[in-house]
């Protein structure tokens, strides 16, 4: 079959700029599409934090017009690691010169509208006629609108369709309604949700949902959940109306997450020989300053953004009960909302200094060591579009403790203590349920044969990206008939 021409545009791409799983998914998808022989144009900002990279030159002298604002931009290129695909990084110091990815203010609307326009400009400068523009989350969700109006005159885009992937409905890119004019989209006012303009706001994500050829999200269960009011965050009606254009494609795990080859681990291991995992456990305990005297004591690890999404409100009435009662270690790496950071600081510093550790911040090597060196991985999310860590942990022989929601429901099979399952799963969003589930997990840990079976089944799972990328390609090919 003919290879496709695919333009991917996103605010984050691993390893250049990452705040969460979005970056991992975009990088893996681009890499696998390229490896499968498709022509990929991957466009992202050149953030200030990317200053240390070496870049090749791309088109220069691009002017990005947004209402009265005009931004000078140039394209710089750099290869995507593990691939010879050249990433197009949009250099525009007035927009992306700062260190942060997101500032949480109106400036973000300009920055990411500009990024979205830049993707079209890259296609034009390079004569790249995309079959698909695949945009991700609210940041680039105006692409379908730009295609429909602003770039509709250009025959280059005559055969172009759009796919919007929703990685997280919790972030919608809502701004005051007058932003429409300030972004220079006054003539396109009719394409925004009229009731919401009247109510005084505009939402980038909603606009994308209205106009993309098709929509996808990162697991089948989440695709269903967001069509209901509880998880629809006000967009469920619109998503129901587009249900036959909404698809769920589960995320995968990329090559850098493999306990046989992981460059961040002091020892390697696989499903037939877990001795290296014990070395990782020792190294992890040493690294965070916990005793290595008795390696049989179970370690529960966690790597996460500290937001309500991740279920941390369940922790204060469950985990300390166990830490008090059991010989147990808890290691958390993450950062986020102040209230969680200060709680976990208290838990590790004041309440259980010999049993718990909180490492505040972002640390790629430590995140790999936690996945490998822990015995159980905690991920009790309130909601989870897909989630990556529960997949990593299964492959690393570290059964995840998860709530049955979104992608967690689709990727973890519940252990029943009788030779089935790959993780420990609970339903009710309550501290009580989490406590009971952690108790069950520790009980399973205490039965080595049963626990080893859970580890083995998890480690043998196939979460590889080849299959995932092929699902996207199938969907891209169907776009013209949708
Ligand atoms: P989300 O995108 O909602 O944060 P995911 O599970 O999809 O959740 O992806 C999170 C990604 O970010 C994983 O690769 C995880 O290992 C990584 N991550 C999150 N917090 C940290 C941290 N503090 N240090 C290193 N990696 C982190
Ligand atoms: C979002 C979601 C997470 C998902 C990731 C990548 O950040 O919170 O569940 O895995 O995007 O799709």
XYZ file of C-alpha atoms and ligand atoms in Angstrom:
521
model
C 0.000 0.000 0.000
C 1.073 3.608 -0.619
C 2.929 5.153 2.305
C 1.123 8.050 3.921
C 2.247 11.610 4.493
C 1.577 12.474 8.117
C 2.122 15.770 9.888
C 2.255 15.345 13.669
C 2.137 18.529 15.721
C 2.444 18.556 19.499
C 3.618 20.673 22.413
C 5.839 17.923 23.857
C 8.139 15.305 22.381
C 10.447 13.006 24.380
C 13.351 13.505 25.034
C 13.349 17.194 24.098
C 10.473 18.448 26.208
C 8.230 16.373 28.430
C 5.773 17.019 31.220
C 3.926 13.704 30.959
C 3.000 10.749 28.808
C 1.969 12.927 25.836
C 5.635 13.451 24.992
C 6.405 9.723 25.111
C 3.443 8.847 22.944
C 4.128 11.423 20.235
C 7.798 10.435 20.008
C 7.046 6.709 19.859
C 4.299 7.138 17.300
C 6.478 9.309 15.056
C 9.402 6.899 15.320
C 7.288 3.874 14.426
C 5.408 5.556 11.599
C 8.731 6.633 10.112
C 10.209 3.137 10.562
C 7.174 1.671 8.816
C 8.000 3.746 5.747
C 5.565 6.635 6.078
C 6.655 10.209 5.489
C 6.448 12.000 8.811
C 6.672 15.723 9.502
C 6.915 16.103 13.298
C 6.567 19.691 14.489
C 7.186 20.981 18.028
C 8.452 24.200 19.656
C 12.128 24.846 20.249
C 11.856 25.692 23.916
C 14.515 27.630 25.795
C 15.352 24.439 27.685
C 16.534 22.871 24.408
C 19.423 25.330 24.126
C 22.099 22.652 24.552
C 21.073 20.693 21.461
C 22.761 20.890 18.100
C 20.400 21.850 15.341
C 20.390 21.773 11.579
C 18.917 24.614 9.570
C 15.423 24.518 8.113
C 13.269 27.173 6.466
C 13.751 30.675 7.900
C 11.980 34.024 7.726
C 8.580 32.628 8.652
C 6.112 35.158 9.999
C 3.380 33.791 12.234
C 0.469 36.211 12.289
C -2.025 36.090 15.122
C -4.311 39.108 14.952
C -2.178 42.177 15.501
C 0.739 40.146 16.793
C 3.431 38.981 14.408
C 6.112 36.537 15.446
C 9.331 35.820 13.565
C 10.067 32.125 13.350
C 12.561 29.723 11.832
C 12.638 25.976 11.602
C 15.535 24.121 13.185
C 15.942 20.387 12.838
C 17.284 17.673 15.065
C 17.073 13.892 14.741
C 14.644 11.997 16.916
C 16.770 9.599 19.002
C 16.530 6.028 17.804
C 15.546 7.220 14.357
C 16.808 9.303 11.452
C 13.596 11.290 11.395
C 14.347 15.009 11.602
C 12.110 16.805 14.091
C 11.057 20.309 13.004
C 11.528 22.592 16.001
C 9.938 26.010 15.718
C 12.360 28.656 16.883
C 10.529 31.807 17.856
C 12.221 33.369 20.893
C 9.281 35.653 21.676
C 7.041 32.606 21.967
C 9.145 29.672 23.101
C 12.330 31.266 24.384
C 11.468 30.633 28.051
C 12.360 27.558 30.049
C 8.826 26.359 30.798
C 6.546 24.461 28.447
C 3.364 25.937 29.881
C 2.697 29.150 31.771
C -1.020 28.617 32.398
C -1.970 32.037 31.089
C -3.298 33.610 27.893
C 0.186 33.640 26.485
C -0.187 29.884 26.090
C -3.101 30.435 23.706
C -0.880 32.560 21.455
C 2.073 30.242 21.782
C 0.234 27.106 20.781
C -1.972 28.710 18.160
C 1.316 29.896 16.654
C 2.778 26.390 16.868
C -0.272 25.046 15.066
C 0.077 27.616 12.301
C 3.767 26.830 12.095
C 2.941 23.204 11.225
C 1.029 24.423 8.158
C 3.856 26.800 7.257
C 6.387 23.940 7.498
C 4.273 21.864 5.115
C 4.053 24.785 2.688
C 7.757 25.639 2.790
C 8.720 22.030 2.191
C 5.981 21.261 -0.338
C 4.721 18.524 1.956
C 1.090 17.671 1.128
C -0.113 15.771 4.192
C -2.752 13.062 4.006
C -3.267 13.687 7.693
C -2.554 16.398 10.193
C -2.554 14.617 13.533
C -2.883 17.048 16.419
C -2.686 16.273 20.137
C -4.564 17.745 23.112
C -5.831 21.311 23.377
C -2.548 22.943 22.422
C -2.788 22.033 18.748
C -6.539 21.394 18.541
C -7.104 24.476 16.366
C -5.481 22.643 13.425
C -8.821 21.438 11.977
C -10.175 25.003 12.076
C -7.048 26.430 10.443
C -7.299 23.775 7.733
C -10.959 24.476 7.123
C -10.561 28.228 6.685
C -7.198 29.881 6.993
C -5.282 27.430 4.783
C -8.226 26.203 2.689
C -7.046 28.267 -0.302
C -3.866 26.227 -0.626
C -4.248 23.225 -2.965
C -1.411 21.577 -1.049
C -3.970 20.711 1.631
C -6.764 19.662 -0.733
C -6.510 16.007 0.312
C -5.684 16.644 3.975
C -7.801 15.224 6.810
C -7.377 15.823 10.533
C -7.197 13.550 13.546
C -7.343 15.023 17.056
C -6.094 12.755 19.824
C -7.349 13.577 23.296
C -4.739 12.547 25.851
C -6.503 14.205 28.736
C -9.906 15.871 28.772
C -9.063 17.614 32.030
C -7.068 20.233 30.130
C -9.223 22.012 27.561
C -7.467 25.292 26.808
C -10.301 27.616 27.841
C -9.815 31.347 27.349
C -11.966 34.504 27.374
C -14.133 34.788 24.255
C -12.462 37.969 23.004
C -9.381 35.887 22.345
C -10.990 34.783 19.088
C -10.499 38.284 17.660
C -7.126 38.751 19.302
C -5.881 35.554 17.657
C -7.034 36.988 14.331
C -9.855 34.491 13.986
C -12.731 36.993 13.921
C -13.743 35.841 10.437
C -13.884 32.282 11.767
C -16.072 33.173 14.731
C -18.870 30.988 13.373
C -16.697 27.895 13.766
C -16.464 28.220 17.550
C -19.149 26.898 19.882
C -21.691 29.721 19.756
C -23.320 29.131 23.160
C -19.977 29.151 24.865
C -18.864 32.304 23.105
C -22.085 33.852 24.394
C -21.193 32.604 27.868
C -17.879 34.381 27.495
C -15.338 31.689 26.753
C -13.690 29.766 23.990
C -12.173 26.295 24.299
C -9.431 25.079 21.967
C -10.162 21.419 22.651
C -13.878 21.802 22.051
C -13.186 23.588 18.772
C -11.014 20.689 17.682
C -13.695 18.194 18.668
C -16.177 20.101 16.532
C -14.061 20.187 13.387
C -11.556 17.323 13.283
C -12.298 14.673 10.670
C -12.000 12.124 13.462
C -11.165 11.981 17.155
C -9.266 9.458 19.142
C -8.302 8.951 22.718
C -5.682 6.777 24.303
C -7.729 3.781 25.492
C -11.059 2.209 24.606
C -12.443 2.518 28.114
C -11.593 6.233 28.310
C -13.234 6.715 24.894
C -16.422 5.362 26.468
C -16.031 7.163 29.793
C -15.695 10.627 28.276
C -19.097 10.245 26.633
C -20.700 10.207 30.074
C -21.254 13.204 32.296
C -19.085 11.991 35.174
C -15.900 12.102 33.108
C -17.033 14.183 30.157
C -16.122 17.520 31.795
C -18.880 19.309 29.960
C -17.879 17.914 26.575
C -19.696 14.569 26.885
C -22.703 15.747 24.848
C -20.487 16.859 22.007
C -18.477 13.641 22.183
C -21.674 11.572 22.113
C -22.777 13.478 19.055
C -19.490 12.490 17.388
C -19.416 8.956 18.815
C -19.120 7.315 15.408
C -16.008 9.396 14.732
C -14.401 8.735 18.127
C -11.912 5.869 18.487
C -9.840 4.407 21.295
C -6.259 3.391 20.514
C -4.260 2.279 23.524
C -0.768 3.673 24.112
C 2.221 1.363 23.932
C 5.654 1.037 25.471
C 8.710 2.184 23.570
C 12.113 0.510 23.256
C 13.794 2.445 26.065
C 11.591 0.666 28.628
C 12.972 -2.865 28.639
C 14.569 -4.467 31.724
C 16.925 -6.452 29.471
C 18.559 -3.354 27.999
C 17.537 -0.313 30.112
C 20.537 2.026 30.228
C 19.474 3.452 33.584
C 19.680 0.137 35.483
C 22.718 -1.202 37.353
C 21.735 -4.780 36.404
C 19.548 -6.298 33.730
C 17.035 -9.114 33.953
C 14.243 -10.886 32.160
C 11.337 -13.150 32.861
C 13.551 -16.262 33.128
C 16.026 -14.773 35.566
C 14.995 -12.079 38.023
C 18.313 -11.915 39.901
C 19.149 -8.563 38.292
C 15.908 -7.168 39.689
C 17.214 -7.837 43.206
C 20.320 -5.812 42.363
C 18.085 -3.008 41.178
C 16.181 -3.173 44.459
C 19.395 -2.840 46.429
C 20.550 0.053 44.230
C 17.205 1.790 44.607
C 17.226 1.535 48.406
C 20.811 2.815 48.486
C 20.036 5.635 46.116
C 17.184 6.939 48.266
C 18.969 6.252 51.546
C 16.902 3.387 52.946
C 18.366 0.331 54.645
C 19.393 -2.595 52.429
C 19.760 -5.002 55.338
C 16.680 -7.068 54.558
C 15.853 -7.188 50.861
C 12.762 -9.308 51.497
C 10.853 -6.309 52.871
C 8.404 -5.231 50.157
C 8.951 -1.905 48.421
C 6.010 -0.021 46.940
C 7.154 2.474 44.298
C 5.377 5.333 42.600
C 6.335 7.849 39.876
C 3.773 10.482 39.121
C 2.634 14.007 38.574
C 1.080 14.989 41.917
C -2.424 15.989 40.854
C -5.900 14.882 41.963
C -6.108 12.759 38.756
C -3.558 10.327 40.118
C -5.600 9.341 43.186
C -3.374 10.772 45.911
C -6.378 11.878 47.940
C -6.826 8.214 48.859
C -3.367 7.926 50.380
C -3.541 9.732 53.767
C -6.177 7.336 55.121
C -4.660 4.157 53.763
C -0.893 4.056 53.284
C 0.130 5.315 56.769
C -2.033 2.610 58.348
C 0.054 0.014 56.539
C 3.373 1.767 57.115
C 2.542 1.799 60.830
C 1.647 -1.872 60.947
C 3.866 -3.645 58.435
C 7.495 -3.972 57.500
C 7.130 -2.042 54.274
C 8.955 0.629 52.260
C 7.363 3.354 50.152
C 9.259 5.395 47.553
C 7.623 8.205 45.592
C 9.167 10.322 42.825
C 7.098 13.239 41.608
C 6.145 16.859 41.777
C 3.000 18.862 41.431
C 0.438 20.452 43.729
C 1.812 21.958 46.906
C -0.619 20.149 49.212
C 0.537 16.744 47.989
C 4.181 17.718 48.069
C 3.946 18.869 51.674
C 1.952 15.792 52.682
C 4.544 13.411 51.249
C 7.354 15.481 52.717
C 5.733 15.028 56.106
C 5.151 11.311 55.522
C 8.788 10.595 54.707
C 10.512 13.205 56.858
C 8.476 13.280 60.008
C 6.172 10.264 60.159
C 8.159 7.328 58.709
C 11.753 8.424 58.113
C 13.077 4.857 57.993
C 10.280 3.523 55.800
C 9.218 6.177 53.296
C 11.016 8.447 50.845
C 9.658 11.304 48.776
C 11.895 12.542 45.954
C 10.514 15.796 44.747
C 11.247 16.655 41.136
C 11.676 15.100 37.768
C 14.328 12.412 37.384
C 14.334 10.086 34.380
C 17.026 7.629 35.632
C 15.421 7.353 39.067
C 12.026 6.694 37.469
C 13.501 3.652 35.709
C 15.186 2.456 38.902
C 11.897 2.719 40.804
C 10.095 0.676 38.145
C 12.786 -2.007 38.316
C 13.704 -1.973 42.001
C 10.232 -1.907 43.567
C 8.079 -4.964 44.247
C 4.754 -3.225 43.661
C 3.866 -0.042 41.774
C 1.151 2.280 43.076
C -1.237 4.015 40.632
C -4.670 4.476 42.241
C -5.905 7.042 39.693
C -9.235 8.826 39.971
C -9.257 8.814 36.174
C -6.615 7.762 33.668
C -6.916 8.231 29.898
C -4.285 5.537 29.389
C -1.294 5.729 31.722
C 2.144 4.402 30.882
C 3.675 3.487 34.222
C 1.343 0.557 34.820
C 2.554 -0.923 31.528
C 6.223 -0.245 32.331
C 5.818 -1.834 35.738
C 4.225 -5.010 34.363
C 7.138 -5.419 31.940
C 9.587 -4.811 34.815
C 8.072 -7.531 37.006
C 6.610 -4.961 39.393
C 2.868 -5.675 39.573
C 0.884 -2.425 39.582
C -1.806 -1.619 42.142
C -4.387 0.270 40.104
C -7.960 1.442 40.101
C -10.130 0.031 37.315
C -10.559 3.191 35.262
C -9.677 4.285 31.706
C -6.511 2.746 30.327
C -5.744 1.067 33.655
C -8.842 -1.085 33.131
C -7.679 -1.959 29.609
C -4.050 -2.800 30.369
C -4.008 -4.519 33.776
C -5.606 -7.903 34.392
C -6.807 -8.327 37.964
C -4.936 -10.909 40.047
C -7.276 -13.241 41.881
C -4.754 -15.113 43.980
C -5.456 -18.265 41.993
C -3.006 -18.165 39.159
C -4.534 -15.354 37.139
C -3.851 -11.678 36.556
C -0.973 -9.216 36.120
C -1.739 -6.560 38.733
C -3.885 -5.781 41.756
C -7.049 -3.944 40.839
C -9.798 -2.159 42.798
C -12.984 -0.382 41.775
C -14.375 1.922 44.430
C -12.643 5.277 44.727
C -12.143 5.192 48.496
C -9.264 4.992 50.972
C -10.894 1.931 52.399
C -10.798 0.131 49.050
C -7.184 1.173 48.462
C -6.175 -0.060 51.912
C -7.864 -3.429 51.360
C -6.189 -3.718 47.953
C -2.741 -2.911 49.299
C -3.317 -5.531 52.010
C -4.223 -8.049 49.301
C -1.121 -7.054 47.315
C 1.104 -7.641 50.355
C -0.619 -10.961 50.997
C 0.190 -12.010 47.415
C 3.766 -10.794 47.848
C 3.997 -13.145 50.822
C 3.135 -16.135 48.612
C 6.220 -16.365 46.375
C 4.829 -18.817 43.820
C 1.651 -16.883 43.295
C 3.506 -13.566 43.160
C 6.078 -14.906 40.716
C 3.205 -15.981 38.445
C 1.762 -12.450 38.487
C 5.192 -11.045 37.638
C 5.736 -13.520 34.810
C 2.392 -12.934 33.177
C 2.984 -9.182 33.307
C 6.505 -9.435 31.920
C 5.277 -11.502 28.976
C 2.693 -8.949 27.886
C 3.069 -7.278 24.517
C 2.615 -3.522 24.716
C 4.860 -2.805 21.748
C 4.312 0.219 19.544
C 4.386 -1.613 16.208
C 0.806 -2.762 16.723
C -0.312 0.603 18.056
C 1.198 2.516 15.153
C -0.518 0.124 12.733
C -3.858 0.936 14.384
C -3.221 4.643 13.801
C -2.318 3.945 10.177
C -5.592 2.043 9.695
C -7.462 4.984 11.127
C -5.537 7.500 8.959
C -6.480 5.468 5.892
C -10.142 5.490 6.873
C -10.292 9.271 7.383
C -11.329 10.125 3.803
C -14.454 8.014 4.165
C -15.424 9.343 7.602
P 0.546 11.481 32.686
O 0.856 11.786 31.276
O -0.891 11.677 33.038
O 1.441 12.159 33.658
P 1.460 8.778 32.044
O 1.517 7.558 32.898
O 0.849 8.647 30.714
O 0.771 9.905 32.911
O 2.921 9.289 31.739
C 3.759 9.816 32.691
C 5.175 9.742 32.166
O 5.962 10.706 32.825
C 5.821 8.403 32.437
O 6.780 8.139 31.443
C 6.489 8.658 33.799
O 7.546 7.782 34.072
C 6.950 10.070 33.628
N 7.083 10.807 34.875
C 6.106 11.384 35.615
N 6.624 12.018 36.679
C 7.960 11.846 36.606
C 9.063 12.263 37.424
N 8.870 12.986 38.521
N 10.304 11.924 37.035
C 10.502 11.179 35.915
N 9.513 10.753 35.110
C 8.259 11.079 35.448
C -2.208 12.065 29.495
C -2.929 11.086 30.400
C -2.283 9.727 30.482
C -1.830 9.256 29.111
C -0.947 10.306 28.482
C -0.427 9.911 27.105
O -1.269 12.812 30.151
O -3.100 11.613 31.689
O -3.196 8.792 31.038
O -1.147 8.030 29.221
O -1.654 11.495 28.317
O -1.456 9.584 26.221
